[in-house]
Coordinates of C-alpha atoms and ligand atoms in Angstrom, one line a residue:
M66 CA 108.0 18.5 133.9
S67 CA 111.3 20.1 133.1
Y68 CA 111.8 23.9 133.1
E69 CA 113.9 26.4 131.4
T70 CA 115.7 29.2 133.3
V71 CA 115.4 32.6 131.6
I72 CA 117.6 35.4 132.8
G73 CA 118.2 39.1 131.9
L74 CA 120.9 41.2 133.6
E75 CA 121.1 44.8 134.6
T76 CA 124.8 45.4 135.1
H77 CA 126.1 48.6 136.7
I78 CA 129.6 49.6 136.0
Q79 CA 131.3 52.5 137.8
L80 CA 133.2 54.5 135.3
S81 CA 136.9 55.3 136.1
T82 CA 136.6 59.0 135.3
L83 CA 138.7 61.3 137.5
S84 CA 135.7 63.4 138.5
K85 CA 132.0 62.7 139.0
A86 CA 129.2 62.7 136.4
F87 CA 127.9 66.2 137.0
C88 CA 130.6 68.0 139.0
A89 CA 134.3 68.2 139.6
D90 CA 134.4 66.1 142.8
A91 CA 136.8 63.2 142.7
A92 CA 135.2 60.0 141.6
A93 CA 137.8 57.8 143.2
F94 CA 136.9 54.9 145.4
G95 CA 137.3 55.3 149.2
G96 CA 138.7 58.4 151.0
A97 CA 137.6 59.6 154.3
P98 CA 133.9 59.7 154.4
N99 CA 132.2 62.9 152.8
T100 CA 135.4 64.3 151.6
H101 CA 134.7 64.0 147.8
T102 CA 131.7 66.2 148.2
S103 CA 130.9 69.7 147.0
I104 CA 127.8 71.7 147.1
I105 CA 126.7 69.9 144.0
S106 CA 127.1 66.3 145.3
L107 CA 125.4 67.7 148.4
A108 CA 122.5 69.1 146.4
H109 CA 122.5 72.5 147.8
P110 CA 119.6 74.6 146.4
G111 CA 120.5 76.5 143.3
T112 CA 123.4 74.3 142.2
L113 CA 123.5 73.1 138.7
P114 CA 124.9 70.0 137.1
R115 CA 127.5 70.0 134.3
L116 CA 128.0 66.8 132.3
N117 CA 131.3 65.1 132.3
K118 CA 132.4 64.7 128.7
N119 CA 134.7 61.8 129.6
A120 CA 131.8 59.7 130.9
V121 CA 130.0 60.1 127.5
E122 CA 133.1 59.1 125.7
Y123 CA 133.4 56.0 127.9
A124 CA 129.8 55.1 127.1
V125 CA 130.4 55.4 123.4
K126 CA 133.6 53.4 123.6
L127 CA 131.8 50.5 125.3
G128 CA 128.8 50.8 123.0
L129 CA 131.0 50.7 119.9
A130 CA 132.8 47.6 121.4
L131 CA 129.4 45.9 121.8
G132 CA 128.2 46.8 118.3
C133 CA 125.5 49.1 119.7
D134 CA 123.8 51.9 117.8
I135 CA 125.0 55.2 119.3
N136 CA 122.2 57.7 119.8
R137 CA 123.3 60.9 118.1
Y138 CA 120.8 62.8 120.3
T139 CA 120.7 61.6 123.9
T140 CA 118.9 63.1 126.9
F141 CA 118.7 62.8 130.7
D142 CA 115.8 62.3 132.9
R143 CA 115.0 62.3 136.7
K144 CA 114.1 59.1 138.5
N145 CA 112.4 60.3 141.6
Y146 CA 112.6 58.4 144.9
F147 CA 113.4 59.2 148.6
Y148 CA 116.3 57.7 150.3
A149 CA 118.7 59.3 152.8
D150 CA 121.8 58.5 150.5
L151 CA 120.2 60.4 147.7
P152 CA 120.4 64.1 148.7
K153 CA 118.8 65.4 145.4
G154 CA 115.7 63.3 145.9
F155 CA 116.2 62.0 142.3
Q156 CA 118.6 60.1 140.4
T157 CA 119.9 61.7 137.2
T158 CA 119.6 58.9 134.6
Q159 CA 118.5 58.2 131.0
D160 CA 115.0 56.9 130.3
R161 CA 113.8 58.2 126.9
A162 CA 117.0 58.3 124.8
P163 CA 119.9 56.3 126.3
V164 CA 123.3 56.8 124.8
C165 CA 123.5 53.1 123.2
I166 CA 120.9 51.0 121.8
G167 CA 121.1 47.3 120.8
G168 CA 124.4 45.4 120.4
S169 CA 125.4 42.0 121.8
I170 CA 128.2 40.1 123.5
S171 CA 129.3 36.7 122.5
L172 CA 130.2 34.2 125.3
K173 CA 132.4 31.2 125.5
I174 CA 131.3 28.4 127.9
D175 CA 134.1 25.7 128.5
K176 CA 132.0 22.9 129.8
P177 CA 128.3 23.7 129.3
V178 CA 126.0 21.4 131.3
G179 CA 123.9 20.3 128.4
G180 CA 123.8 24.0 127.4
R181 CA 125.2 26.2 124.7
T182 CA 129.0 26.6 124.1
N183 CA 128.8 30.0 122.2
P184 CA 125.6 31.9 123.2
R185 CA 125.3 35.4 121.9
I186 CA 123.4 37.6 124.4
R187 CA 121.7 40.7 123.0
I188 CA 122.0 44.1 124.8
H189 CA 118.8 46.0 125.0
H190 CA 120.4 49.3 125.7
I191 CA 123.1 51.1 127.8
H192 CA 122.4 54.3 129.7
L193 CA 124.3 56.8 131.6
E194 CA 123.5 57.7 135.2
E195 CA 124.9 58.5 138.6
D196 CA 125.5 56.4 141.7
A197 CA 124.0 57.1 145.1
G198 CA 125.9 57.5 148.4
K199 CA 126.4 54.8 150.9
S200 CA 124.5 54.2 154.1
M201 CA 126.2 52.4 156.9
H202 CA 123.9 50.8 159.5
D203 CA 126.6 48.7 161.4
Q204 CA 128.7 51.5 162.8
S205 CA 126.6 52.5 165.7
P206 CA 123.6 51.0 167.7
E207 CA 121.6 54.3 167.5
H208 CA 122.5 55.9 164.3
S209 CA 122.9 55.2 160.5
Y210 CA 125.7 57.0 159.0
I211 CA 125.9 58.3 155.3
D212 CA 129.0 58.8 153.2
L213 CA 128.3 60.8 150.0
N214 CA 131.7 60.2 148.4
R215 CA 130.0 57.8 145.9
A216 CA 127.0 60.1 145.2
G217 CA 127.2 61.3 141.7
V218 CA 130.0 58.9 140.5
P219 CA 129.1 58.1 136.8
L220 CA 127.6 54.7 136.1
L221 CA 126.8 52.8 132.9
E222 CA 123.8 50.4 133.2
I223 CA 124.0 47.7 130.6
V224 CA 120.6 46.1 130.1
S225 CA 120.6 42.7 128.6
E226 CA 117.7 41.0 126.8
P227 CA 116.4 38.0 128.6
D228 CA 118.7 35.8 126.6
L229 CA 120.7 34.0 129.3
R230 CA 119.7 30.4 130.3
S231 CA 121.9 29.2 133.1
P232 CA 124.1 30.3 136.1
E233 CA 127.2 29.3 133.9
E234 CA 126.1 31.7 131.2
V235 CA 125.6 34.5 133.7
A236 CA 129.1 33.9 135.1
A237 CA 130.5 34.0 131.5
Y238 CA 128.6 37.1 130.8
M239 CA 129.8 38.9 133.9
E240 CA 133.5 37.7 133.2
E241 CA 133.4 38.8 129.6
M242 CA 131.8 42.2 130.4
R243 CA 134.5 42.8 133.2
R244 CA 137.3 41.9 130.8
L245 CA 135.9 44.2 128.2
V246 CA 135.4 47.3 130.5
R247 CA 138.9 46.8 131.9
W248 CA 140.4 46.3 128.5
L249 CA 138.8 49.5 127.2
G250 CA 139.9 51.4 130.3
V251 CA 136.4 52.6 131.1
S252 CA 136.1 50.9 134.6
D253 CA 138.2 48.7 136.9
G254 CA 135.4 46.2 136.9
N255 CA 136.3 45.5 140.7
M256 CA 133.3 43.7 142.1
E257 CA 134.6 43.7 145.7
E258 CA 134.7 47.6 145.7
G259 CA 131.3 47.6 144.0
S260 CA 132.6 49.0 140.6
M261 CA 130.6 46.2 139.0
R262 CA 127.2 45.0 140.4
C263 CA 124.4 43.1 138.8
D264 CA 120.6 43.0 139.2
V265 CA 119.6 39.5 138.2
N266 CA 116.1 39.0 136.6
I267 CA 115.0 35.4 136.8
S268 CA 111.9 33.5 135.5
I269 CA 111.2 29.9 134.6
R270 CA 108.9 28.4 132.0
P271 CA 108.2 24.8 130.9
Q272 CA 110.8 23.5 128.5
G273 CA 109.7 24.3 124.9
S274 CA 107.4 27.1 125.9
T275 CA 107.8 30.4 123.9
T276 CA 106.2 32.8 126.4
F277 CA 107.9 34.2 129.5
G278 CA 107.0 33.5 133.1
N279 CA 106.8 36.2 135.6
R280 CA 110.1 37.3 136.8
C281 CA 111.8 38.2 140.1
E282 CA 114.6 40.7 140.2
I283 CA 117.5 40.1 142.7
K284 CA 119.2 43.2 143.6
N285 CA 122.8 44.0 143.8
V286 CA 124.5 40.7 143.4
N287 CA 128.2 41.6 143.8
S288 CA 130.2 38.5 143.0
M289 CA 130.1 35.8 140.4
R290 CA 129.8 33.1 143.1
F291 CA 126.9 34.7 144.8
A292 CA 125.2 35.2 141.4
K293 CA 125.4 31.5 140.8
R294 CA 124.0 30.6 144.3
A295 CA 121.3 33.2 144.1
I296 CA 120.1 32.0 140.7
E297 CA 120.1 28.2 141.8
Y298 CA 118.2 29.1 144.9
E299 CA 115.7 31.3 143.1
V300 CA 115.1 28.9 140.2
N301 CA 114.2 26.1 142.7
R302 CA 111.9 28.4 144.7
Q303 CA 110.0 29.4 141.5
I304 CA 109.7 25.8 140.5
G305 CA 108.4 24.8 143.9
I306 CA 105.7 27.4 143.6
V307 CA 104.7 26.4 140.1
E308 CA 104.7 22.7 140.9
A309 CA 102.4 23.4 143.9
G310 CA 99.9 24.9 141.5
G311 CA 100.8 28.6 142.5
T312 CA 102.0 31.6 140.4
V313 CA 105.3 33.4 140.8
E314 CA 104.7 37.0 141.9
Q315 CA 106.7 39.7 140.1
E316 CA 108.8 41.3 142.8
T317 CA 112.1 42.7 143.9
R318 CA 114.2 40.3 146.1
G319 CA 117.4 40.4 148.0
F320 CA 120.0 37.7 148.4
D321 CA 121.2 36.7 151.9
V322 CA 124.8 35.6 151.6
A323 CA 124.9 33.8 155.0
S324 CA 121.9 31.5 154.2
G325 CA 122.3 31.4 150.4
T326 CA 118.6 32.3 150.1
T327 CA 116.7 35.1 148.4
Y328 CA 113.9 37.1 150.2
S329 CA 111.2 39.5 149.2
L330 CA 112.2 43.1 149.4
R331 CA 109.2 44.8 147.8
E332 CA 106.5 44.4 145.0
K333 CA 108.1 45.3 141.7
E334 CA 107.9 48.9 141.3
N335 CA 106.8 50.2 137.9
A336 CA 108.2 53.1 135.8
H337 CA 105.4 55.4 136.8
D338 CA 106.2 54.9 140.5
Y339 CA 109.3 56.8 139.8
R340 CA 107.6 59.7 138.1
Y341 CA 110.3 59.9 135.5
F342 CA 110.5 63.3 133.7
P343 CA 113.0 65.0 131.5
E344 CA 115.9 66.7 133.5
P345 CA 115.4 70.4 133.0
D346 CA 119.0 71.2 134.2
L347 CA 120.8 69.3 131.5
P348 CA 120.4 70.2 127.8
P349 CA 120.2 67.2 125.2
V350 CA 123.6 66.0 124.2
V351 CA 124.3 66.0 120.5
L352 CA 127.0 63.7 119.4
S353 CA 128.9 64.8 116.2
E354 CA 130.1 62.4 113.6
Q355 CA 133.6 63.6 114.4
F356 CA 133.3 62.9 118.1
L357 CA 132.3 59.3 117.3
A358 CA 135.0 58.9 114.7
D359 CA 137.7 60.0 117.0
I360 CA 136.6 57.5 119.6
H361 CA 136.3 54.8 116.9
A362 CA 139.9 55.6 115.7
A363 CA 141.4 55.3 119.1
M364 CA 139.7 51.9 119.9
P365 CA 142.2 49.2 120.6
P366 CA 141.7 45.7 119.1
L367 CA 139.1 43.8 121.2
P368 CA 140.1 41.0 123.4
A369 CA 138.1 38.4 121.5
E370 CA 139.9 39.4 118.4
L371 CA 143.4 39.0 119.9
E372 CA 142.3 35.7 121.6
A373 CA 141.2 34.3 118.3
R374 CA 144.6 35.5 116.7
M375 CA 146.5 33.6 119.4
M376 CA 144.6 30.4 118.6
Q377 CA 144.5 30.7 114.9
T378 CA 147.9 32.2 114.0
F379 CA 150.0 30.9 116.8
A380 CA 148.2 27.6 117.5
L381 CA 147.8 28.2 121.2
P382 CA 145.2 26.1 123.2
A383 CA 142.0 28.0 124.1
Y384 CA 142.9 28.0 127.8
D385 CA 146.2 29.7 127.2
A386 CA 144.7 32.2 124.8
A387 CA 142.0 33.1 127.4
Q388 CA 144.6 33.5 130.2
L389 CA 146.8 35.8 128.0
T390 CA 144.0 38.1 126.9
Q391 CA 142.7 38.9 130.5
D392 CA 144.1 42.4 130.1
I393 CA 145.4 44.3 127.2
V394 CA 149.0 44.9 128.5
T395 CA 149.5 41.1 128.8
A396 CA 147.9 40.4 125.5
R397 CA 150.0 43.0 123.7
F398 CA 153.2 41.7 125.5
A399 CA 152.4 38.1 124.6
L400 CA 151.7 38.8 121.0
Q401 CA 154.8 40.8 120.7
L402 CA 156.8 37.8 122.0
L403 CA 154.9 35.4 119.7
E404 CA 155.5 37.6 116.7
T405 CA 159.1 38.2 117.5
A406 CA 159.6 34.3 117.8
S407 CA 157.8 33.8 114.6
V408 CA 160.1 36.1 112.7
R409 CA 163.0 33.9 114.2
N410 CA 161.3 31.2 112.3
A411 CA 160.3 29.2 115.3
G412 CA 157.6 26.3 115.2
N413 CA 154.3 26.2 117.0
N414 CA 155.7 24.3 119.9
L415 CA 157.8 27.1 120.8
N416 CA 154.7 29.2 120.9
K417 CA 153.3 26.8 123.6
Q418 CA 156.6 27.2 125.5
I419 CA 156.3 31.0 125.4
A420 CA 152.7 30.8 126.7
N421 CA 153.9 28.6 129.5
L422 CA 156.6 31.1 130.3
L423 CA 154.1 33.8 130.5
I424 CA 151.4 32.1 132.4
N425 CA 153.5 30.2 134.8
K426 CA 156.4 32.5 135.3
L427 CA 156.3 36.0 134.0
L428 CA 152.7 36.9 135.1
P429 CA 153.1 35.6 138.6
W430 CA 156.5 37.4 138.8
S431 CA 154.8 40.7 137.6
V432 CA 151.9 40.4 140.1
S433 CA 154.2 39.6 143.0
T434 CA 156.8 42.3 142.3
G435 CA 154.3 44.9 141.0
V436 CA 156.6 45.5 138.0
A437 CA 154.7 45.8 134.7
L438 CA 155.5 43.2 132.1
E439 CA 156.8 45.7 129.6
A440 CA 159.1 47.2 132.3
C441 CA 160.8 43.8 132.7
P442 CA 164.5 44.4 132.1
V443 CA 165.1 41.1 130.2
P444 CA 164.9 41.7 126.4
L445 CA 162.3 39.8 124.4
D446 CA 165.0 37.9 122.5
H447 CA 166.3 36.3 125.7
W448 CA 162.8 35.1 126.6
I449 CA 162.5 33.5 123.3
A450 CA 165.9 31.9 123.7
Y451 CA 164.8 30.6 127.2
A452 CA 161.7 29.1 125.5
E453 CA 163.9 27.4 122.9
L454 CA 166.1 25.9 125.6
V455 CA 163.1 24.4 127.3
E456 CA 161.5 23.3 124.0
S457 CA 164.7 21.7 122.7
G458 CA 165.1 19.8 125.9
K459 CA 168.5 21.3 126.6
L460 CA 167.1 22.7 129.8
S461 CA 165.0 20.2 132.0
A462 CA 161.6 21.8 132.1
S463 CA 161.1 21.7 135.9
S464 CA 164.2 22.2 138.0
A465 CA 166.6 23.9 135.7
A466 CA 164.1 26.2 134.2
Q467 CA 163.1 27.1 137.6
R468 CA 166.6 28.2 138.5
L469 CA 167.3 30.0 135.2
F470 CA 164.3 32.2 135.4
P471 CA 165.4 34.1 138.4
A472 CA 168.9 34.2 137.2
M473 CA 167.7 35.9 134.0
L474 CA 165.9 38.5 136.0
E475 CA 169.1 39.2 138.1
A476 CA 171.4 39.4 135.0
P477 CA 169.1 40.6 132.2
E478 CA 172.0 41.5 129.9
N479 CA 173.3 37.9 129.8
A480 CA 172.0 35.5 127.2
P481 CA 170.1 32.6 128.8
E482 CA 172.4 29.9 127.3
E483 CA 175.5 31.5 128.8
L484 CA 173.8 31.8 132.1
A485 CA 172.6 28.1 132.0
T486 CA 176.1 27.0 131.1
R487 CA 177.6 29.0 134.0
L488 CA 175.0 27.6 136.4
N489 CA 175.6 24.2 135.0
L490 CA 171.8 23.7 134.1
L491 CA 172.1 22.4 130.6
Q492 CA 171.0 18.8 130.0
S493 CA 173.5 16.6 128.3
A494 CA 172.7 14.1 125.6
D495 CA 176.5 13.6 125.3
N496 CA 176.8 9.9 124.9
D497 CA 180.0 9.3 126.8
F498 CA 178.6 11.3 129.8
L499 CA 175.4 9.4 129.7
E500 CA 177.0 5.9 129.2
Q501 CA 179.1 6.4 132.2
L502 CA 176.2 7.2 134.4
V503 CA 174.0 4.4 133.0
D504 CA 176.7 1.8 133.5
E505 CA 177.2 3.0 137.1
V506 CA 173.5 2.8 137.9
L507 CA 173.0 -0.7 136.3
A508 CA 176.0 -1.9 138.2
R509 CA 174.6 -0.7 141.5
F510 CA 171.2 -2.6 141.0
P511 CA 172.1 -6.1 139.6
D512 CA 168.8 -7.6 141.1
K513 CA 166.6 -4.9 139.6
V514 CA 168.3 -5.4 136.2
A515 CA 167.6 -9.2 136.4
E516 CA 164.0 -8.5 137.4
Y517 CA 163.8 -6.1 134.4
R518 CA 165.1 -8.7 132.0
K519 CA 162.5 -11.3 133.2
G520 CA 159.8 -8.8 132.2
K521 CA 159.2 -6.2 135.0
K522 CA 159.5 -3.4 132.3
G523 CA 158.1 -0.8 134.8
L524 CA 161.5 -0.7 136.3
I525 CA 162.8 1.6 133.6
G526 CA 161.3 4.6 135.6
M527 CA 163.3 3.7 138.6
F528 CA 166.5 3.5 136.5
M529 CA 165.8 6.8 134.9
G530 CA 165.3 8.3 138.3
E531 CA 168.6 7.1 139.5
V532 CA 170.4 8.3 136.4
M533 CA 168.7 11.7 136.8
K534 CA 169.7 11.8 140.4
S535 CA 173.4 11.1 139.8
S536 CA 173.4 13.6 136.8
K537 CA 171.9 16.3 139.0
G538 CA 169.1 16.7 136.4
K539 CA 171.3 17.3 133.5
A540 CA 170.8 13.8 131.7
E541 CA 168.6 14.5 128.7
P542 CA 165.6 12.2 129.3
Q543 CA 165.1 10.9 125.7
A544 CA 168.6 9.9 125.0
T545 CA 168.8 8.5 128.6
T546 CA 165.7 6.2 128.0
K547 CA 167.1 5.1 124.7
L548 CA 170.5 4.1 126.2
L549 CA 168.9 2.4 129.1
Q550 CA 166.7 0.4 126.9
E551 CA 169.6 -0.7 124.7
K552 CA 171.8 -1.7 127.7
L553 CA 168.9 -3.7 129.3
S554 CA 167.8 -5.6 126.3
Ligands
ADP803 P1 112.0 47.1 134.0 O1 112.1 48.3 133.2 O2 110.7 46.9 134.6 O3 113.1 46.9 134.8 P2 112.7 45.7 131.7 O4 111.9 45.2 130.6 O5 113.6 46.9 131.5 O6 112.0 45.9 132.9 O7 113.7 44.4 132.1 C1 114.6 44.5 132.9 C2 115.5 43.3 132.8 O8 114.7 42.2 133.1 C3 116.1 43.1 131.5 O9 117.5 42.7 131.7 C4 115.4 42.0 130.8 O10 116.2 41.2 130.0 C5 114.9 41.2 131.9 N1 113.6 40.4 131.8 C6 112.5 40.9 131.4 N2 111.6 39.9 131.3 C7 112.1 38.8 131.9 C8 111.6 37.5 132.2 N3 110.4 37.1 131.9 N4 112.5 36.6 132.8 C9 113.8 37.0 133.0 N5 114.3 38.2 132.8 C10 113.5 39.2 132.2
MG804 MG1 115.1 48.0 135.2

């Protein structure tokens, strides 16, 4: 019997607002424990929440990007449970009328293992809620410590439909979601710092079946690698149970990173266990058409749109387009370069050279120096001229380009061709220059020349290497090959 894996994700995103969801405490990650706390985060009796308008704006922004319907009338609820890191004794969340309903996200899977290349995953809804504090059990043998800096930080929970079918699709979903929230500026999507965490709901069913099996929910998976391992383990565990004639119990499970296994935490709790009820301290939020229109008007073009433009208008390979649309700053800079180059009437090959320059040189430079791309002192025209030098073969792609790049950053006002000439980096297709070198090399290896003429044609590479060496990388490869072939025939 073969089985199909069915997965639905509940993704928590910490919003990058300055202050918390319901008070003015800083929402920033870190800080000395219990310093981002006021009487509201600490739940002193008599304190009242006040909704952060920015958090609502961010929710709407993400909702619009995912094609959700935005609830014009949205309300808050209390989800009651007891835990030491939850001073109020309830989480303020949205149960009845979440801010966003429906929508979807489209994924791209490079090498699907017998699966889909472009699955579209439906979103059930997105709701606003608040984070809890952090308990630390490893600081002392006798005590647990609690840091309430995180208590009350605004979160969005994005609940997908059970539309995912493999660990690859889950990884692609998380990556796409992360790119989108960072792009929109609503979250830093940093999984290590916990700004993005996933609960993974998993079930299996016989291939071809149209009903769902019982699911297990794996809590707080905080990296894509762990998600993959947790899913693989859990799917095998469930198949084992079913094959042995048993039934999978619906429950909440944890993932143990060290052993790569999942373990039972508790029986699945139901909504009534939380005694949800309307939050009496926060009035319903009514979103005006103007509020939505303003957010809509300020939306940047979406990453998938710019990625498609790079492939369609500028003929970049899918891999390059994906690399260049990881963040909006890079994407905008890349498109500015590509557009400027196309005004200069360059061909599509130049676009590929521009992509290479960005991916292999400029982005690593920006990361290692901490200087933003758009703050780079070299004018766009010079980068395009650099790409032209590489594309035309005047500059040998590897060594000479490697040296010209830092020289341009050091002398940003100089045209690259000038710099390359001064540094003696231009390849030469000049026939007299090449002929002299080729003759000299052939004279040095009479035995090899004889072998070549007897049919050992592979030796051409060795002759090329020698000519390159004595030209110090300046011999233009195509002209050199042609000349060698002529002289050896
Ligand atoms: P609850 O409110 O009890 O958490 P939901 O119906 O809201 O349950 O579902 C939570 C998540 O579980 C959603 O992401 C949904 O897609 C997913 N899910 C629901 N049923 C299944 C199933 N049979 N297999 C896998 N995932 C499921
Ligand atoms: Mg749930």
